[in-house]
CSV table of C-alpha atoms in Angstrom, one decimal:
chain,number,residue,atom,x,y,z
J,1,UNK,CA,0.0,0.0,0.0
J,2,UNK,CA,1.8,3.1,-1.0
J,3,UNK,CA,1.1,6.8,0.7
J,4,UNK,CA,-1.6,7.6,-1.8
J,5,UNK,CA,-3.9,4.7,-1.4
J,6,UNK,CA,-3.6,5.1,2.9
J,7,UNK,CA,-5.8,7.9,3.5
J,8,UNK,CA,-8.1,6.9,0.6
J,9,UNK,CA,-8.5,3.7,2.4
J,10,UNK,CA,-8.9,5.0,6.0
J,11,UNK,CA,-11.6,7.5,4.9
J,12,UNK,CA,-13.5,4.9,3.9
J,13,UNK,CA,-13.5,2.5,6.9
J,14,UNK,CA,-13.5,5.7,9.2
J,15,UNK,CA,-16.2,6.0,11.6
J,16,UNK,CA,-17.5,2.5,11.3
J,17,UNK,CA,-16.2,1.2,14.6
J,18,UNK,CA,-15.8,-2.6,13.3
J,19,UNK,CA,-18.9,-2.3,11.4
J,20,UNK,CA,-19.6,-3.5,7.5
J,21,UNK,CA,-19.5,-0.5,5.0
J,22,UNK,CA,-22.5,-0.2,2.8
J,23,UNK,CA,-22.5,-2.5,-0.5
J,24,UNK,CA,-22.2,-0.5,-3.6
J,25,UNK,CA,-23.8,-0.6,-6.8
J,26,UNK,CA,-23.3,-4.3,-8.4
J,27,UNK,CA,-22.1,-3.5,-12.0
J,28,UNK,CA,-23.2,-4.3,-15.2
J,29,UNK,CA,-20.4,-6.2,-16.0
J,30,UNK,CA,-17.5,-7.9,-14.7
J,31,UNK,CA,-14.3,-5.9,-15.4
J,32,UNK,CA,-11.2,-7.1,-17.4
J,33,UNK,CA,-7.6,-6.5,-16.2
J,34,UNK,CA,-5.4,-7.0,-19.3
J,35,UNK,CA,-1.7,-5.6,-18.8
J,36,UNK,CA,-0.2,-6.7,-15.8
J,37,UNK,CA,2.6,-3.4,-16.1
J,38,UNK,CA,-0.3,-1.2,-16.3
J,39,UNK,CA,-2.4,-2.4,-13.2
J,40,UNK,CA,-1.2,-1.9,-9.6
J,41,UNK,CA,-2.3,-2.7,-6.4
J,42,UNK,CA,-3.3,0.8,-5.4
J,43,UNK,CA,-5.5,0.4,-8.8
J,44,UNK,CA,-7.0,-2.9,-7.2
J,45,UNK,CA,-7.6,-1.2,-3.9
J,46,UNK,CA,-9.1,1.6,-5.5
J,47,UNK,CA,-11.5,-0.4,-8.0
J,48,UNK,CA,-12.3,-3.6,-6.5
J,49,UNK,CA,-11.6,-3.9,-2.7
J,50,UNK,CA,-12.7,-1.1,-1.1
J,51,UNK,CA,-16.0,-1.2,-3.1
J,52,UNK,CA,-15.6,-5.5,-2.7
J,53,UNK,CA,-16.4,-6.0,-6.6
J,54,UNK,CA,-15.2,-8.8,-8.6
J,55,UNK,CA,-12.9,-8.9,-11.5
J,56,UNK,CA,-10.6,-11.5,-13.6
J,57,UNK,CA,-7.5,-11.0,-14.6
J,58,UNK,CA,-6.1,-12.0,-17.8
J,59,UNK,CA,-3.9,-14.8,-18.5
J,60,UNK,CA,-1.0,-12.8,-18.7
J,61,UNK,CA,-0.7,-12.4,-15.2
J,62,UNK,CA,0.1,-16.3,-14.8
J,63,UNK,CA,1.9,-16.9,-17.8
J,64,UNK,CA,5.0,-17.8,-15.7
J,65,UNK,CA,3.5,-20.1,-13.3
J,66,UNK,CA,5.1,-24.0,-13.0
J,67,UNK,CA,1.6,-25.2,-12.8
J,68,UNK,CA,0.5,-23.9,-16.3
J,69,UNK,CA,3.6,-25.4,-17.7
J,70,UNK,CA,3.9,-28.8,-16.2
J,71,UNK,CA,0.1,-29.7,-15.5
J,72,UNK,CA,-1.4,-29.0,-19.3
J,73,UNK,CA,-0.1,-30.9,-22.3
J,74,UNK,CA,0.3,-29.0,-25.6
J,75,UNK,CA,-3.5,-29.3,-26.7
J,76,UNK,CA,-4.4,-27.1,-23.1
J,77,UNK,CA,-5.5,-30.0,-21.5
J,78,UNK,CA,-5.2,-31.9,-17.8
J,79,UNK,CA,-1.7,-33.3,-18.2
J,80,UNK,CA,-2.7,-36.8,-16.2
J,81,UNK,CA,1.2,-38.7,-17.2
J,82,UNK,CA,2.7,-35.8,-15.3
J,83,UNK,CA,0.5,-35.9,-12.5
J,84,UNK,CA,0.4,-39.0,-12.0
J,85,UNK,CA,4.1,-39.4,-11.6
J,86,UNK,CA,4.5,-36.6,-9.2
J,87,UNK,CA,1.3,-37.1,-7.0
J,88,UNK,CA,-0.4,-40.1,-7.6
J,89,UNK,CA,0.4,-41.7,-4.5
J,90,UNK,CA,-1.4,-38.9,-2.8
J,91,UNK,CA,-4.4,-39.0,-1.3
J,92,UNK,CA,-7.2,-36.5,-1.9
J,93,UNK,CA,-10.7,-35.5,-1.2
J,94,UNK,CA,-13.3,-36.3,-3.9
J,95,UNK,CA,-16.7,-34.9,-4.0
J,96,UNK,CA,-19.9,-36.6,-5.7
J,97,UNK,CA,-21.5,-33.9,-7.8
J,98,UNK,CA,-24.6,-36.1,-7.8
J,99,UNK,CA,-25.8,-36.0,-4.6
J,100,UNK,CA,-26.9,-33.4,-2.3
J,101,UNK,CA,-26.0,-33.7,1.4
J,102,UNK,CA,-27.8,-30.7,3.2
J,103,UNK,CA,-26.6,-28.0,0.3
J,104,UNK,CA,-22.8,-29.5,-0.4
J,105,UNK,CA,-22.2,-32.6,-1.6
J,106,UNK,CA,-20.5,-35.8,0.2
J,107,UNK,CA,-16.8,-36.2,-0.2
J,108,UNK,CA,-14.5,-39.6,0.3
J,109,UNK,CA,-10.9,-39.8,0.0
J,110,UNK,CA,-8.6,-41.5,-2.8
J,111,UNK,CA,-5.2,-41.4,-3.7
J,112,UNK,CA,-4.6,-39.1,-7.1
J,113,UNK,CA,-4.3,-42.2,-9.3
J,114,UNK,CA,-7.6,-43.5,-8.6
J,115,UNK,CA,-9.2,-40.4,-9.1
J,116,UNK,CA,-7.3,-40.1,-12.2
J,117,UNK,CA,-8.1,-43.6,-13.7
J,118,UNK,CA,-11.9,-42.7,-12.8
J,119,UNK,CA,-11.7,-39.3,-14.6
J,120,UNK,CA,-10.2,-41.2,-18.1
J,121,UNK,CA,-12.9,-43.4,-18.2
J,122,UNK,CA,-15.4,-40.8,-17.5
J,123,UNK,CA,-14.3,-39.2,-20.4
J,124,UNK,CA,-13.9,-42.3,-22.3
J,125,UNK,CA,-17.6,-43.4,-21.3
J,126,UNK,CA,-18.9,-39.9,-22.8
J,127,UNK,CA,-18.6,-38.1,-19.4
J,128,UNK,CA,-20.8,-40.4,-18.0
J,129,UNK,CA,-20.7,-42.9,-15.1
J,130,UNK,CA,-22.5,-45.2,-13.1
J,131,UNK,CA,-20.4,-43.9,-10.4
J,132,UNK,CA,-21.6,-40.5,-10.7
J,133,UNK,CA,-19.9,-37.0,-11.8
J,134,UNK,CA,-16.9,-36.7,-9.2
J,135,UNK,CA,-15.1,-33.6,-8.0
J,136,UNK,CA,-11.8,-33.5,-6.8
J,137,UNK,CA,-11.8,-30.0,-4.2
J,138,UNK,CA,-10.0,-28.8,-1.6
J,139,UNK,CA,-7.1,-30.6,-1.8
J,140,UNK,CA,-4.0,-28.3,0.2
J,141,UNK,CA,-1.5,-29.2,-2.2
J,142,UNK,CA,0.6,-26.1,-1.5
J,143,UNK,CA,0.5,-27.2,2.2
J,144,UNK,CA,1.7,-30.8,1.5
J,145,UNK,CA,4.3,-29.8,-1.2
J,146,UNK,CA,5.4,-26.5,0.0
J,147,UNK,CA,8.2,-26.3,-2.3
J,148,UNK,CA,6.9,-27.0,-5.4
J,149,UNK,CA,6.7,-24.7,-7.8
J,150,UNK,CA,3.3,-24.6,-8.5
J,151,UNK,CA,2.4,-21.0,-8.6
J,152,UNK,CA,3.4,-16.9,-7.9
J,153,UNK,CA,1.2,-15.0,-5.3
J,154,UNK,CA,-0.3,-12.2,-7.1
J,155,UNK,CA,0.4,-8.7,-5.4
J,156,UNK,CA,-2.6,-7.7,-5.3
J,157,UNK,CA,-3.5,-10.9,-3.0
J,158,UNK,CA,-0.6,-10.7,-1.2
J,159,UNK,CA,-2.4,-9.0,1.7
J,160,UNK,CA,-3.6,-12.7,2.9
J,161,UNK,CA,-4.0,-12.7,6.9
J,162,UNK,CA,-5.8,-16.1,7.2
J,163,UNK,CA,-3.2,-18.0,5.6
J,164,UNK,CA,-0.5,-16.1,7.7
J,165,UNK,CA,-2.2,-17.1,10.4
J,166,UNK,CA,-2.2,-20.6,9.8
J,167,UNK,CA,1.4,-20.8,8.5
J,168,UNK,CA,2.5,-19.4,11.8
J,169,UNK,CA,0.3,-21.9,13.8
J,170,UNK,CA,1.7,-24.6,11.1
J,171,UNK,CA,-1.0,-26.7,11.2
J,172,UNK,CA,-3.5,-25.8,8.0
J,173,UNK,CA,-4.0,-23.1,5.2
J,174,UNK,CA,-6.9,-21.9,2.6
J,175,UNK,CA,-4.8,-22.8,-0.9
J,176,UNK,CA,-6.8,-25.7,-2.4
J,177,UNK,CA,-6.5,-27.4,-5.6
J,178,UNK,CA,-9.7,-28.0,-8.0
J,179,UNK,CA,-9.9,-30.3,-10.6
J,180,UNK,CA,-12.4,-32.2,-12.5
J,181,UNK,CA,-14.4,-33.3,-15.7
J,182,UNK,CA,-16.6,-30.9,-17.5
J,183,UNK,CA,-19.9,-30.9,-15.7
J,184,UNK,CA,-18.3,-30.9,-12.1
J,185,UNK,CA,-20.0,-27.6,-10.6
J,186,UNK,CA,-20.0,-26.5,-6.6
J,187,UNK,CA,-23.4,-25.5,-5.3
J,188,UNK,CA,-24.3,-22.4,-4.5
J,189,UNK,CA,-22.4,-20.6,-1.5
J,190,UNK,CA,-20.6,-18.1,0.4
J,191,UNK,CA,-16.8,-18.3,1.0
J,192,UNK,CA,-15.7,-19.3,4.3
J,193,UNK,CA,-15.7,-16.6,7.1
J,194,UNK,CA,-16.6,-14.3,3.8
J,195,UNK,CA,-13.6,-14.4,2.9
J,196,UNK,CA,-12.1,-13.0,-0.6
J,197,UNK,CA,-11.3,-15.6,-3.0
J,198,UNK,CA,-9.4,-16.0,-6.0
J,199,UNK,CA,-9.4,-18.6,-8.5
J,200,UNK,CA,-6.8,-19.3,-11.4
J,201,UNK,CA,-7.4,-22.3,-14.2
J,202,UNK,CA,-4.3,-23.4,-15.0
J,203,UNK,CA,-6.7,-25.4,-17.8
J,204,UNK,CA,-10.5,-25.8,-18.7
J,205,UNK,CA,-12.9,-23.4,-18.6
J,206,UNK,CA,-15.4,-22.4,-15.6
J,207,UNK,CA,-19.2,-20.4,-15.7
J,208,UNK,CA,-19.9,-18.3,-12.7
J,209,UNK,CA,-22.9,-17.0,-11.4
J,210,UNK,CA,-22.1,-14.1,-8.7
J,211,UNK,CA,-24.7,-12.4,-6.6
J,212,UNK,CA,-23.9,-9.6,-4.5
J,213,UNK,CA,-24.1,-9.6,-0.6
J,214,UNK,CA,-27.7,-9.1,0.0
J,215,UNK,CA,-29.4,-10.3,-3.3
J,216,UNK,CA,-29.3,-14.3,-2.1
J,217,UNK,CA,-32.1,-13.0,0.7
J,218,UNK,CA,-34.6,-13.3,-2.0
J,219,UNK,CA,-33.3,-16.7,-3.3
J,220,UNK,CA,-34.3,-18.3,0.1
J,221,UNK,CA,-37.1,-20.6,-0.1
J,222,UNK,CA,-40.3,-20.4,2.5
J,223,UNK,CA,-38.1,-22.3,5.1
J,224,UNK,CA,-35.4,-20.0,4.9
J,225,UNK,CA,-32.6,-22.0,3.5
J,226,UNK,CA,-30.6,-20.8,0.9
J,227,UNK,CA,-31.3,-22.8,-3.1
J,228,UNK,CA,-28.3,-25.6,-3.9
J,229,UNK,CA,-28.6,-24.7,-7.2
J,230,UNK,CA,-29.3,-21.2,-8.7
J,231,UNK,CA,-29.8,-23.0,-12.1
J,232,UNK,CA,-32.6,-25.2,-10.7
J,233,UNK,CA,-36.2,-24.6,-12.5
J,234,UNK,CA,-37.7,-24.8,-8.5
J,235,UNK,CA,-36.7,-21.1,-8.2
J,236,UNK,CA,-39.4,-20.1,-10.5
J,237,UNK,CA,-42.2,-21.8,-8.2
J,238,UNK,CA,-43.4,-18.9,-6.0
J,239,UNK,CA,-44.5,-21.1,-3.4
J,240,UNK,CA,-41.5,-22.7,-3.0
J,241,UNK,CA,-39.4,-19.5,-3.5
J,242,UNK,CA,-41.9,-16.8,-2.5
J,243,UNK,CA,-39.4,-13.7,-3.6
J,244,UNK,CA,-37.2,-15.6,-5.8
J,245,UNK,CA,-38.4,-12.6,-8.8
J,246,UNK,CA,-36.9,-10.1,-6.4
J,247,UNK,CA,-33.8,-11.3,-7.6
J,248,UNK,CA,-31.4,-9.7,-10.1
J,249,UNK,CA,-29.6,-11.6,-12.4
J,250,UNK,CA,-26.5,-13.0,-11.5
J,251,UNK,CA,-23.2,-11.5,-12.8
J,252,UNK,CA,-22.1,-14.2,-15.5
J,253,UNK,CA,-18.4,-14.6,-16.2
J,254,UNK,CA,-16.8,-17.6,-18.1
J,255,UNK,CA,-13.3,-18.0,-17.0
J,256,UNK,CA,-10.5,-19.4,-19.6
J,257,UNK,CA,-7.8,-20.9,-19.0
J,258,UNK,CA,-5.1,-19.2,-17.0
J,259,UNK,CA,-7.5,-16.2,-16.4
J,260,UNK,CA,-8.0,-15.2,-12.5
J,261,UNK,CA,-11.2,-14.2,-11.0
J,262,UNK,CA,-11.4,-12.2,-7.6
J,263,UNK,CA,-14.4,-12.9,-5.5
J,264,UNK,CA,-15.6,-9.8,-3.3
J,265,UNK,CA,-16.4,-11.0,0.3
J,266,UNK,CA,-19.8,-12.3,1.0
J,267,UNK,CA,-20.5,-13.1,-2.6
J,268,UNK,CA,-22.8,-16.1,-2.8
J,269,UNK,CA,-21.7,-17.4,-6.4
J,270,UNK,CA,-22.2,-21.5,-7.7
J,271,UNK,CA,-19.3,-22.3,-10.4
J,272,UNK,CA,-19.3,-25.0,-13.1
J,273,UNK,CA,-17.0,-26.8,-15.1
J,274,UNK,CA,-17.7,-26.3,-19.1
J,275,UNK,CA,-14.1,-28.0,-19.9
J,276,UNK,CA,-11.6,-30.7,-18.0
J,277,UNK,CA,-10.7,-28.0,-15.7
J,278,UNK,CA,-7.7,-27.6,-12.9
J,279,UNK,CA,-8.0,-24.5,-10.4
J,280,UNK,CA,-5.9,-23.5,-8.1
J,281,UNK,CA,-7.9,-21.2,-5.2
J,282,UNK,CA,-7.4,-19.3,-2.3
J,283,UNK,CA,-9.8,-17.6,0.4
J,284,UNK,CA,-8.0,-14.4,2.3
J,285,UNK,CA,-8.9,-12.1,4.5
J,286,UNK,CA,-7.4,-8.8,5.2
J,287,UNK,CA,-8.2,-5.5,6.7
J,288,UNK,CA,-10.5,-5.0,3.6
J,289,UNK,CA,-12.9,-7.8,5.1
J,290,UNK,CA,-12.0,-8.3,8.8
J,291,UNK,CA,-15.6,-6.2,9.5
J,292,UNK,CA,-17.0,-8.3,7.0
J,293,UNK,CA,-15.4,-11.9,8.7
J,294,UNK,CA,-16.8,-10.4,12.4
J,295,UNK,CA,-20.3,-9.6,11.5
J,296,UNK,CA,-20.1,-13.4,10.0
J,297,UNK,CA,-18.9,-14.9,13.6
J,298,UNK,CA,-21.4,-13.1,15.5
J,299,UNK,CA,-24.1,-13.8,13.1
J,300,UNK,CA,-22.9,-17.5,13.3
J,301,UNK,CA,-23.1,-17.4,17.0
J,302,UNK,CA,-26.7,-16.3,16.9
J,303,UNK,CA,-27.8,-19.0,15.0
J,304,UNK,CA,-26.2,-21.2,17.2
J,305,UNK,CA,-27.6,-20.0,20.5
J,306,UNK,CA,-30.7,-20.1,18.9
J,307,UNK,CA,-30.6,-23.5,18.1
J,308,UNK,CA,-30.0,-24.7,21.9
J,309,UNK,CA,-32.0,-22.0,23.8
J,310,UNK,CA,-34.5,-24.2,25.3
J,311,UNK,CA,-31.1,-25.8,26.9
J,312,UNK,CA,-30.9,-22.0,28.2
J,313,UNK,CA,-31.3,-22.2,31.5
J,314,UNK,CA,-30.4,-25.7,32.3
J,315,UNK,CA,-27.3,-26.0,31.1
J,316,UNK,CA,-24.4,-25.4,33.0
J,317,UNK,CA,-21.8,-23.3,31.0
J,318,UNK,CA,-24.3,-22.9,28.0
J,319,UNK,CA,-22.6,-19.9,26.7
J,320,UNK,CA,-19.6,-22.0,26.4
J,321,UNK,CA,-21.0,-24.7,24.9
J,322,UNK,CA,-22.4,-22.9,22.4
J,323,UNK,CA,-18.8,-21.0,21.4
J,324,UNK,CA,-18.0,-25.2,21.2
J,325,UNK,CA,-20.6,-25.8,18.9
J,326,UNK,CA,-20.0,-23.0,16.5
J,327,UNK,CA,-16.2,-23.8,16.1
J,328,UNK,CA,-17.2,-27.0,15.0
J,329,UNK,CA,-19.8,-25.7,13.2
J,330,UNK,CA,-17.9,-22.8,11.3
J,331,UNK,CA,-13.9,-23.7,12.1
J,332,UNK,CA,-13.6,-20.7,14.4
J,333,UNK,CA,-14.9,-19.3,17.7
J,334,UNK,CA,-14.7,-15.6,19.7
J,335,UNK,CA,-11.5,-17.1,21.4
J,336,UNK,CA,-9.7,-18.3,18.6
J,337,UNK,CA,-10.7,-15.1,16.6
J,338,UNK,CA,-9.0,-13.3,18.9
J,339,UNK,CA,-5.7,-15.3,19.0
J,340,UNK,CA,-5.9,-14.7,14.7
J,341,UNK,CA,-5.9,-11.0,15.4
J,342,UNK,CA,-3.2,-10.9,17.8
J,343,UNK,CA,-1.0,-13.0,15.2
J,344,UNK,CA,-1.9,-10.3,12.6
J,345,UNK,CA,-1.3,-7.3,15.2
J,346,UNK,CA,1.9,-8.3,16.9
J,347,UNK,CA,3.4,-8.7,13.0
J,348,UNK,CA,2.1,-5.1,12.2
J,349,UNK,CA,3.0,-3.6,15.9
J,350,UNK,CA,6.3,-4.7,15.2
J,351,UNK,CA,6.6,-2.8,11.5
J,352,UNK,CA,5.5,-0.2,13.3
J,353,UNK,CA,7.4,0.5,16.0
J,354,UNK,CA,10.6,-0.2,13.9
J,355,UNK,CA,9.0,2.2,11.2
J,356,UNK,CA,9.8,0.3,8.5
J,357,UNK,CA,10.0,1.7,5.2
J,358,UNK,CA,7.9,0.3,2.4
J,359,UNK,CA,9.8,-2.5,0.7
J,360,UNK,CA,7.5,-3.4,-2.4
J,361,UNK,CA,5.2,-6.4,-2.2
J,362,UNK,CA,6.4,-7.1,1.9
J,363,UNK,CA,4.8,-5.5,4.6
J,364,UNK,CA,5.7,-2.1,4.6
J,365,UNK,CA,4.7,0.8,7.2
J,366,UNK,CA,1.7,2.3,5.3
J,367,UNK,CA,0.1,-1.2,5.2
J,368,UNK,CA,0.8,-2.1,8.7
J,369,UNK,CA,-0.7,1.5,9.6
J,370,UNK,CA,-4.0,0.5,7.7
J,371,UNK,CA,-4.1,-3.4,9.0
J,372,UNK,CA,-3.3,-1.8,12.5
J,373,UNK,CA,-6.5,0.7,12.2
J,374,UNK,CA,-8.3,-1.9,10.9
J,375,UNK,CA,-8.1,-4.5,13.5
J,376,UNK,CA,-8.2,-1.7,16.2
J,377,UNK,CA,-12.0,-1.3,15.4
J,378,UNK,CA,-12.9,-4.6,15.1
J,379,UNK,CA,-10.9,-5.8,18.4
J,380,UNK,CA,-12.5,-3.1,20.5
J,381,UNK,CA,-16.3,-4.6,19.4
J,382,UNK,CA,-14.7,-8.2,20.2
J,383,UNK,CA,-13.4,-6.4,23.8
J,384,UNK,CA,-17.0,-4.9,24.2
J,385,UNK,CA,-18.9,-7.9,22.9
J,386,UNK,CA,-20.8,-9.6,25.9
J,387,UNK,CA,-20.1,-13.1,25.0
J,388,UNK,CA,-16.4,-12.2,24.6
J,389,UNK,CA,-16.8,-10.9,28.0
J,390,UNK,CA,-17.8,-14.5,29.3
J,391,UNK,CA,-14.4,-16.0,27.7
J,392,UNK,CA,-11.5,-16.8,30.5
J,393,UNK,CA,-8.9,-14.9,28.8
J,394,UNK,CA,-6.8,-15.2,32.0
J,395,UNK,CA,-4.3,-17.7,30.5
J,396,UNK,CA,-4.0,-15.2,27.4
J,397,UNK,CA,-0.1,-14.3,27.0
J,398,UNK,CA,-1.4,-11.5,26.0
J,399,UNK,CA,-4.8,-10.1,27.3
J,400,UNK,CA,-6.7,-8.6,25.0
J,401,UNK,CA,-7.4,-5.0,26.5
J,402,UNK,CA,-3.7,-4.7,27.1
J,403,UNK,CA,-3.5,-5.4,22.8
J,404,UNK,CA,-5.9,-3.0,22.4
J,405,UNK,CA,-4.2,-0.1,24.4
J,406,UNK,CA,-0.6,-1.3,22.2
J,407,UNK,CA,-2.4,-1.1,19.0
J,408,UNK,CA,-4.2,2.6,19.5
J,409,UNK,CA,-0.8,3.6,20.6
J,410,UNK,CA,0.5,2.8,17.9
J,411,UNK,CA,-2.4,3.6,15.0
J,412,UNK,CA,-1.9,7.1,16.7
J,413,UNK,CA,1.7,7.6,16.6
J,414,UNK,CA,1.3,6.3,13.1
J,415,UNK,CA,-1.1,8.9,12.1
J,416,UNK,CA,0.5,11.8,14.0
J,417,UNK,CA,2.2,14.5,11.7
């Protein structure tokens, strides 16, 4: 982040105390970013983060990567020889585009070259099976094969506090690796946490269907729940769907091959496969989101207490219990989202208070001011937040009132002429 884009930034988050800035216009279109030399990350912040739209990226902007040359044969397509000799052994998780289970779809595991022999003769048998259309997501390649060279962080992502976090705990990240036939899809959904998102094909093509934040409310059926597939003609039935013609179209972009799209945060998009298609994919969060990822957690927690509150009054530690439930309902609780911000805030009071100069794509002093200011606001609502209050932070090597007062020292002394 360069001197410029700071203040632009900081005027826009100002005043919201942790809160979620207002969602902006959806556009027409999905933009196109052709020339990597001609697009920086101040234009990104500018045009796509701070008013969270989506874009894609040409393919110019991976040309260089080692999975674009080693994974795809000549003709552009899945190179399986290659992958088979470097991973087959490896076992991955496979999902079952046929069959719902709630509104994802059941996954079992495999090693590469089973999914790889299925996927042939999927092909073979006219992209058919008796076995069903499989999916091969999530797999954390990056985190089992650290040092291959598989791909080159984007600047503009480079900002990425929940892998950061992760790596420093050494125990998981967000990079995942997609691949699968044409006709593989993921159901309709929000990333995790609301998190950002970006997706590369190093081959194949995809179709997305993005709505923006807000716009699936209308897509939720008399129940409440949220449709599995956006595609599906039960949308149109009104008594199924009573405001499903409140909805706007979705944004439609179709993805080639090496091209990146950036999701905006709390995006509810579905995504299919039109060719044999490998992705590579990340979810991020930075201080672009953080508000975004906090009104998620508490929102999560509410459903949860709701669930168990005729257990209310009769349950000893309830309140805790139900911070236990919604880890393992969402991956993360109030606690351990306070630990992820003081990982992110000791890195940035640190930049700081050394007032480091800027140093290119690292962490340089402007963006540690803005992360600083950022997790500032959302840390004092944490702090003030009445179920926080009921957490034993005694144990805390650090408690988190005592992180507040460090980081408003030093957002202020940032800021001060």
């Amino acid at each position: 982040m360069d001197r410029e884009t700071l203040p632009l930034a900081d005027r826009h988050f100002r005043g919201l105390g942790g809160g979620v800035p207002g969602v902006g216009q959806a556009p027409g279109r999905v933009a196109f970013i052709s020339e990597p030399g001609a697009f920086s990350y101040a234009d990104f912040v500018r045009g796509f983060l701070l008013p969270n739209l989506p874009c894609v990226f040409s393919s110019a902007f991976t040309q260089g990567w080692g999975s674009r040359r080693r994974w795809v044969t000549p003709a552009g397509r899945p190179d399986f020889d290659y992958l088979l000799r470097t991973y087959g052994d490896v076992v991955v998780p496979v999902a079952n585009c046929g069959v719902q289970e709630y509104n994802s779809n059941p996954k079992e595991h495999m090693p590469l070259r089973d999914y790889i022999t299925y996927w042939k003769e999927y092909i073979e048998g006219g992209y058919s099976s008796p076995r069903g259309c499989l999916y091969l997501k999530d797999w954390h390649l990056c985190r089992d094969f650290p040092v291959e060279d598989v791909f080159t962080l984007p600047v503009y992502f480079s900002s990425d506090w929940l892998n950061e976090f992760w790596d420093a705990l050494d125990v998981d990240d967000y990079r995942f690796v997609y691949a699968g036939p044409a006709g593989s899809w993921s159901p309709f959904h929000a990333d995790i946490f609301r998190s950002f998102s970006w997706s590369v094909n190093v081959c194949g093509r995809k179709k997305w269907l993005l709505f923006p934040p807000g716009q699936e409310e209308a897509l939720r059926d008399r129940h409440g729940n949220l449709p599995y597939d956006v595609t599906s003609p039960a949308l149109c039935d009104t008594h199924l769907h009573p405001r499903s013609q409140l909805a706007g179209p979705p944004l439609e972009i179709t993805q080639e091959a090496g091209e990146m799209v950036f999701v905006p945060s709390g995006w509810h998009h579905q995504v299919h496969n039109l060719d044999d298609t490998i992705s590579i994919n990340h979810n991020w969060v930075n201080g672009f989101n953080l508000a975004n990822m906090w009104r998620f957690l508490q929102q999560e927690l509410c459903a949860v207490q709701e669930e168990v509150s005729e257990w209310r009054d009769s349950m000893p530690d309830w309140h805790h219990h139900c911070q236990v439930i919604m880890r393992s309902c969402s991956g993360i609780n109030f606690e351990e989202f306070y630990h992820f911000l003081k990982v992110i805030a000791e890195k940035r009071l640190l930049v700081l208070r050394e007032a480091a100069a800027e140093d290119g794509a690292g962490l340089g002093f402007e963006q540690a001011a803005f992360d600083a200011g950022r997790i500032t606001e959302v840390l004092a609502s944490l702090v003030a937040h009445p179920n926080f209050q009921r957490v034993d932070t005694s144990a805390f090597s650090l408690r988190p009132k005592e992180l507040l007062q460090q980081l408003r020292e030093a957002v202020d002394a940032a800021v001060a002429p």
